[in-house]
PDB file of C-alpha atoms in Angstrom:
ATOM      1  CA  MET A 152       0.000   0.000   0.000  1.00 49.00           C
ATOM      2  CA  ARG A 153       1.278   3.427  -0.897  1.00 47.00           C
ATOM      3  CA  TRP A 154       0.438   4.997   2.478  1.00 46.00           C
ATOM      4  CA  THR A 155       2.289   2.183   4.219  1.00 48.00           C
ATOM      5  CA  ARG A 156       5.527   3.034   2.424  1.00 48.00           C
ATOM      6  CA  LEU A 157       5.034   6.738   3.094  1.00 47.00           C
ATOM      7  CA  VAL A 158       4.525   6.212   6.810  1.00 50.00           C
ATOM      8  CA  ILE A 159       7.352   3.695   7.148  1.00 53.00           C
ATOM      9  CA  GLY A 160       9.763   6.179   5.606  1.00 50.00           C
ATOM     10  CA  GLY A 161       8.936   8.691   8.329  1.00 51.00           C
ATOM     11  CA  ALA A 162       9.273   6.129  11.087  1.00 52.00           C
ATOM     12  CA  ALA A 163      12.467   4.547   9.758  1.00 47.00           C
ATOM     13  CA  VAL A 164      14.633   7.403  11.030  1.00 43.00           C
ATOM     14  CA  LEU A 165      13.542   6.721  14.602  1.00 45.00           C
ATOM     15  CA  THR A 166      13.967   2.961  14.358  1.00 43.00           C
ATOM     16  CA  LEU A 167      17.610   3.028  13.330  1.00 42.00           C
ATOM     17  CA  ALA A 168      18.671   3.435  16.963  1.00 46.00           C
ATOM     18  CA  GLY A 169      17.748  -0.190  17.579  1.00 55.00           C
ATOM     19  CA  CYS A 170      15.879  -1.932  20.322  1.00 68.00           C
ATOM     20  CA  GLY A 171      17.655  -3.785  23.079  1.00 56.00           C
ATOM     21  CA  ALA A 172      16.484  -6.963  24.727  1.00 48.00           C
ATOM     22  CA  SER A 173      16.363  -5.506  28.222  1.00 47.00           C
ATOM     23  CA  ALA A 174      13.564  -6.694  30.474  1.00 48.00           C
ATOM     24  CA  ASP A 175      10.930  -4.281  31.739  1.00 49.00           C
ATOM     25  CA  THR A 176      10.928  -4.117  35.528  1.00 51.00           C
ATOM     26  CA  LYS A 177       8.094  -1.609  36.026  1.00 64.00           C
ATOM     27  CA  ALA A 178       4.461  -2.625  36.325  1.00 84.00           C
ATOM     28  CA  VAL A 179       2.692  -2.341  32.979  1.00 93.00           C
ATOM     29  CA  PRO A 180      -0.732  -0.671  32.989  1.00 95.00           C
ATOM     30  CA  PRO A 181      -3.670  -1.990  30.965  1.00 96.00           C
ATOM     31  CA  THR A 182      -3.208  -1.218  27.276  1.00 97.00           C
ATOM     32  CA  ALA A 183      -4.529   2.220  26.375  1.00 97.00           C
ATOM     33  CA  THR A 184      -7.161   2.721  23.692  1.00 96.00           C
ATOM     34  CA  GLY A 185      -8.565   5.723  21.904  1.00 96.00           C
ATOM     35  CA  SER A 186      -7.788   8.340  19.315  1.00 97.00           C
ATOM     36  CA  LEU A 187      -4.318   9.522  18.415  1.00 98.00           C
ATOM     37  CA  GLU A 188      -4.947  12.659  20.460  1.00 97.00           C
ATOM     38  CA  SER A 189      -6.013  10.740  23.572  1.00 98.00           C
ATOM     39  CA  LEU A 190      -3.031   8.388  23.308  1.00 98.00           C
ATOM     40  CA  ALA A 191      -0.720  11.396  22.869  1.00 98.00           C
ATOM     41  CA  ALA A 192      -2.221  12.998  25.978  1.00 97.00           C
ATOM     42  CA  GLU A 193      -1.539   9.825  27.982  1.00 97.00           C
ATOM     43  CA  ALA A 194       2.014   9.797  26.595  1.00 97.00           C
ATOM     44  CA  ARG A 195       2.343  13.468  27.586  1.00 97.00           C
ATOM     45  CA  CYS A 196       3.151  14.825  24.143  1.00 96.00           C
ATOM     46  CA  THR A 197       1.648  17.283  21.687  1.00 96.00           C
ATOM     47  CA  PRO A 198       1.337  15.419  18.389  1.00 97.00           C
ATOM     48  CA  LYS A 199       2.634  17.028  15.194  1.00 98.00           C
ATOM     49  CA  MET A 200       0.477  15.405  12.513  1.00 98.00           C
ATOM     50  CA  GLN A 201       2.249  13.900   9.506  1.00 97.00           C
ATOM     51  CA  THR A 202      -0.457  11.704   7.996  1.00 96.00           C
ATOM     52  CA  ASP A 203      -4.213  12.009   8.459  1.00 97.00           C
ATOM     53  CA  THR A 204      -6.189   9.612   6.263  1.00 97.00           C
ATOM     54  CA  ASP A 205      -9.116   7.258   6.738  1.00 96.00           C
ATOM     55  CA  GLU A 206      -6.719   4.294   7.108  1.00 97.00           C
ATOM     56  CA  ILE A 207      -3.950   5.744   9.271  1.00 97.00           C
ATOM     57  CA  ARG A 208      -3.176   8.780  11.372  1.00 98.00           C
ATOM     58  CA  GLN A 209       0.452   9.424  12.248  1.00 97.00           C
ATOM     59  CA  ALA A 210       2.204  12.106  14.276  1.00 98.00           C
ATOM     60  CA  LEU A 211       5.661  12.919  15.548  1.00 98.00           C
ATOM     61  CA  CYS A 212       5.797  13.258  19.320  1.00 98.00           C
ATOM     62  CA  ARG A 213       8.338  14.315  21.909  1.00 97.00           C
ATOM     63  CA  ASN A 214       8.121  14.131  25.676  1.00 96.00           C
ATOM     64  CA  GLY A 215      10.605  13.970  28.544  1.00 95.00           C
ATOM     65  CA  ASP A 216      11.485  10.391  27.578  1.00 94.00           C
ATOM     66  CA  GLY A 217      12.406  11.101  23.946  1.00 97.00           C
ATOM     67  CA  ARG A 218      11.080  11.331  20.401  1.00 97.00           C
ATOM     68  CA  PHE A 219       8.693   8.824  18.883  1.00 97.00           C
ATOM     69  CA  VAL A 220       6.166   8.283  16.129  1.00 97.00           C
ATOM     70  CA  LEU A 221       2.602   7.542  17.176  1.00 98.00           C
ATOM     71  CA  ALA A 222       0.249   5.970  14.641  1.00 98.00           C
ATOM     72  CA  THR A 223      -3.361   4.836  14.854  1.00 98.00           C
ATOM     73  CA  PHE A 224      -5.102   2.557  12.382  1.00 98.00           C
ATOM     74  CA  ALA A 225      -8.682   2.098  11.198  1.00 98.00           C
ATOM     75  CA  THR A 226      -8.383  -1.702  11.166  1.00 97.00           C
ATOM     76  CA  ASP A 227      -6.407  -4.460  12.867  1.00 96.00           C
ATOM     77  CA  ARG A 228      -5.395  -5.750   9.441  1.00 97.00           C
ATOM     78  CA  GLY A 229      -4.028  -2.358   8.384  1.00 97.00           C
ATOM     79  CA  GLN A 230      -2.003  -2.194  11.585  1.00 97.00           C
ATOM     80  CA  ARG A 231      -0.577  -5.690  11.098  1.00 95.00           C
ATOM     81  CA  GLU A 232       0.372  -4.969   7.459  1.00 96.00           C
ATOM     82  CA  TRP A 233       2.084  -1.751   8.522  1.00 95.00           C
ATOM     83  CA  LEU A 234       4.000  -3.552  11.287  1.00 95.00           C
ATOM     84  CA  ASP A 235       5.037  -6.401   8.991  1.00 92.00           C
ATOM     85  CA  ASP A 236       6.531  -3.883   6.565  1.00 93.00           C
ATOM     86  CA  ALA A 237       7.997  -1.550   9.185  1.00 91.00           C
ATOM     87  CA  GLU A 238       9.688  -4.239  11.267  1.00 84.00           C
ATOM     88  CA  ASP A 239      11.939  -5.031   8.289  1.00 86.00           C
ATOM     89  CA  TYR A 240      13.700  -1.760   9.167  1.00 86.00           C
ATOM     90  CA  GLY A 241      14.501  -2.869  12.722  1.00 84.00           C
ATOM     91  CA  GLY A 242      13.760  -0.823  15.800  1.00 88.00           C
ATOM     92  CA  CYS A 243      11.317  -0.879  18.698  1.00 94.00           C
ATOM     93  CA  TYR A 244       7.554  -0.906  18.405  1.00 97.00           C
ATOM     94  CA  LEU A 245       5.090  -0.512  21.248  1.00 98.00           C
ATOM     95  CA  VAL A 246       1.883  -2.108  20.038  1.00 98.00           C
ATOM     96  CA  GLY A 247      -1.665  -1.668  21.295  1.00 98.00           C
ATOM     97  CA  ARG A 248      -5.054  -2.309  19.733  1.00 97.00           C
ATOM     98  CA  LYS A 249      -5.019  -0.289  16.488  1.00 98.00           C
ATOM     99  CA  TRP A 250      -2.051   1.846  17.526  1.00 98.00           C
ATOM    100  CA  VAL A 251       1.755   1.728  17.426  1.00 98.00           C
ATOM    101  CA  ALA A 252       4.473   3.884  18.965  1.00 98.00           C
ATOM    102  CA  VAL A 253       7.924   3.723  17.375  1.00 96.00           C
ATOM    103  CA  GLY A 254      11.081   4.964  19.049  1.00 96.00           C
ATOM    104  CA  ASP A 255      14.352   3.912  20.593  1.00 95.00           C
ATOM    105  CA  ASP A 256      14.483   1.276  23.325  1.00 94.00           C
ATOM    106  CA  GLY A 257      14.449   3.657  26.299  1.00 96.00           C
ATOM    107  CA  THR A 258      11.597   5.738  24.916  1.00 97.00           C
ATOM    108  CA  VAL A 259       9.490   2.660  24.118  1.00 97.00           C
ATOM    109  CA  ARG A 260      10.062   1.221  27.599  1.00 95.00           C
ATOM    110  CA  ALA A 261       9.033   4.527  29.195  1.00 96.00           C
ATOM    111  CA  LEU A 262       5.946   4.765  26.977  1.00 97.00           C
ATOM    112  CA  ARG A 263       4.974   1.229  27.927  1.00 98.00           C
ATOM    113  CA  GLY A 264       4.788   2.395  31.532  1.00 96.00           C
ATOM    114  CA  ARG A 265       2.168   4.958  30.462  1.00 96.00           C
ATOM    115  CA  LEU A 266       0.338   3.262  27.575  1.00 98.00           C
ATOM    116  CA  GLY A 267       0.716  -0.446  28.300  1.00 98.00           C
ATOM    117  CA  GLY A 268       0.946  -2.570  25.172  1.00 98.00           C
ATOM    118  CA  ASP A 269       3.457  -5.099  23.922  1.00 97.00           C
ATOM    119  CA  VAL A 270       6.974  -4.454  22.680  1.00 96.00           C
ATOM    120  CA  GLU A 271       7.844  -5.898  19.278  1.00 94.00           C
ATOM    121  CA  ARG A 272      11.326  -5.781  17.863  1.00 89.00           C
ATOM    122  CA  GLY A 273      12.178  -5.363  14.226  1.00 82.00           C
ATOM    123  CA  ALA A 274      14.791  -7.218  12.233  1.00 72.00           C
ATOM    124  CA  ASP A 275      18.331  -7.039  13.604  1.00 63.00           C
ATOM    125  CA  HIS A 276      20.446  -5.869  10.700  1.00 50.00           C
ATOM    126  CA  HIS A 277      23.586  -5.580  12.848  1.00 51.00           C
ATOM    127  CA  ALA A 278      23.984  -9.358  12.828  1.00 52.00           C
ATOM    128  CA  HIS A 279      24.516  -9.455   9.081  1.00 48.00           C
ATOM    129  CA  GLY A 280      28.079  -9.370   7.866  1.00 50.00           C
ATOM    130  CA  GLY A 281      29.252  -7.613   4.747  1.00 48.00           C
TER     131      GLY A 281
END
């Protein structure tokens, strides 16, 4: 899908930092739900909209924990397709029902303490030799 490639390009910059395998030691709240704006409020950021379509809404966010991309999806299938494509770029993804936050490991772990969700890790391209 064209919008998938467009969105992934914006998120790819943030995912290059990688995502470590460190364990979360904080209690994880129930997974948040809602609009992009309500998720951004829970994450304590003011979203700067990048994409606003019927299928996906995406914004750049920054809070005291770091920078991240926050995206919401109209359907579970659209979210899964986006994740399948995006995870090829590596990085950390905090995943909730019809939403994803993308950032570096520390930012994703901090967001998980506010938004709940599950951490997914993209492909590890550092393991490939040249």
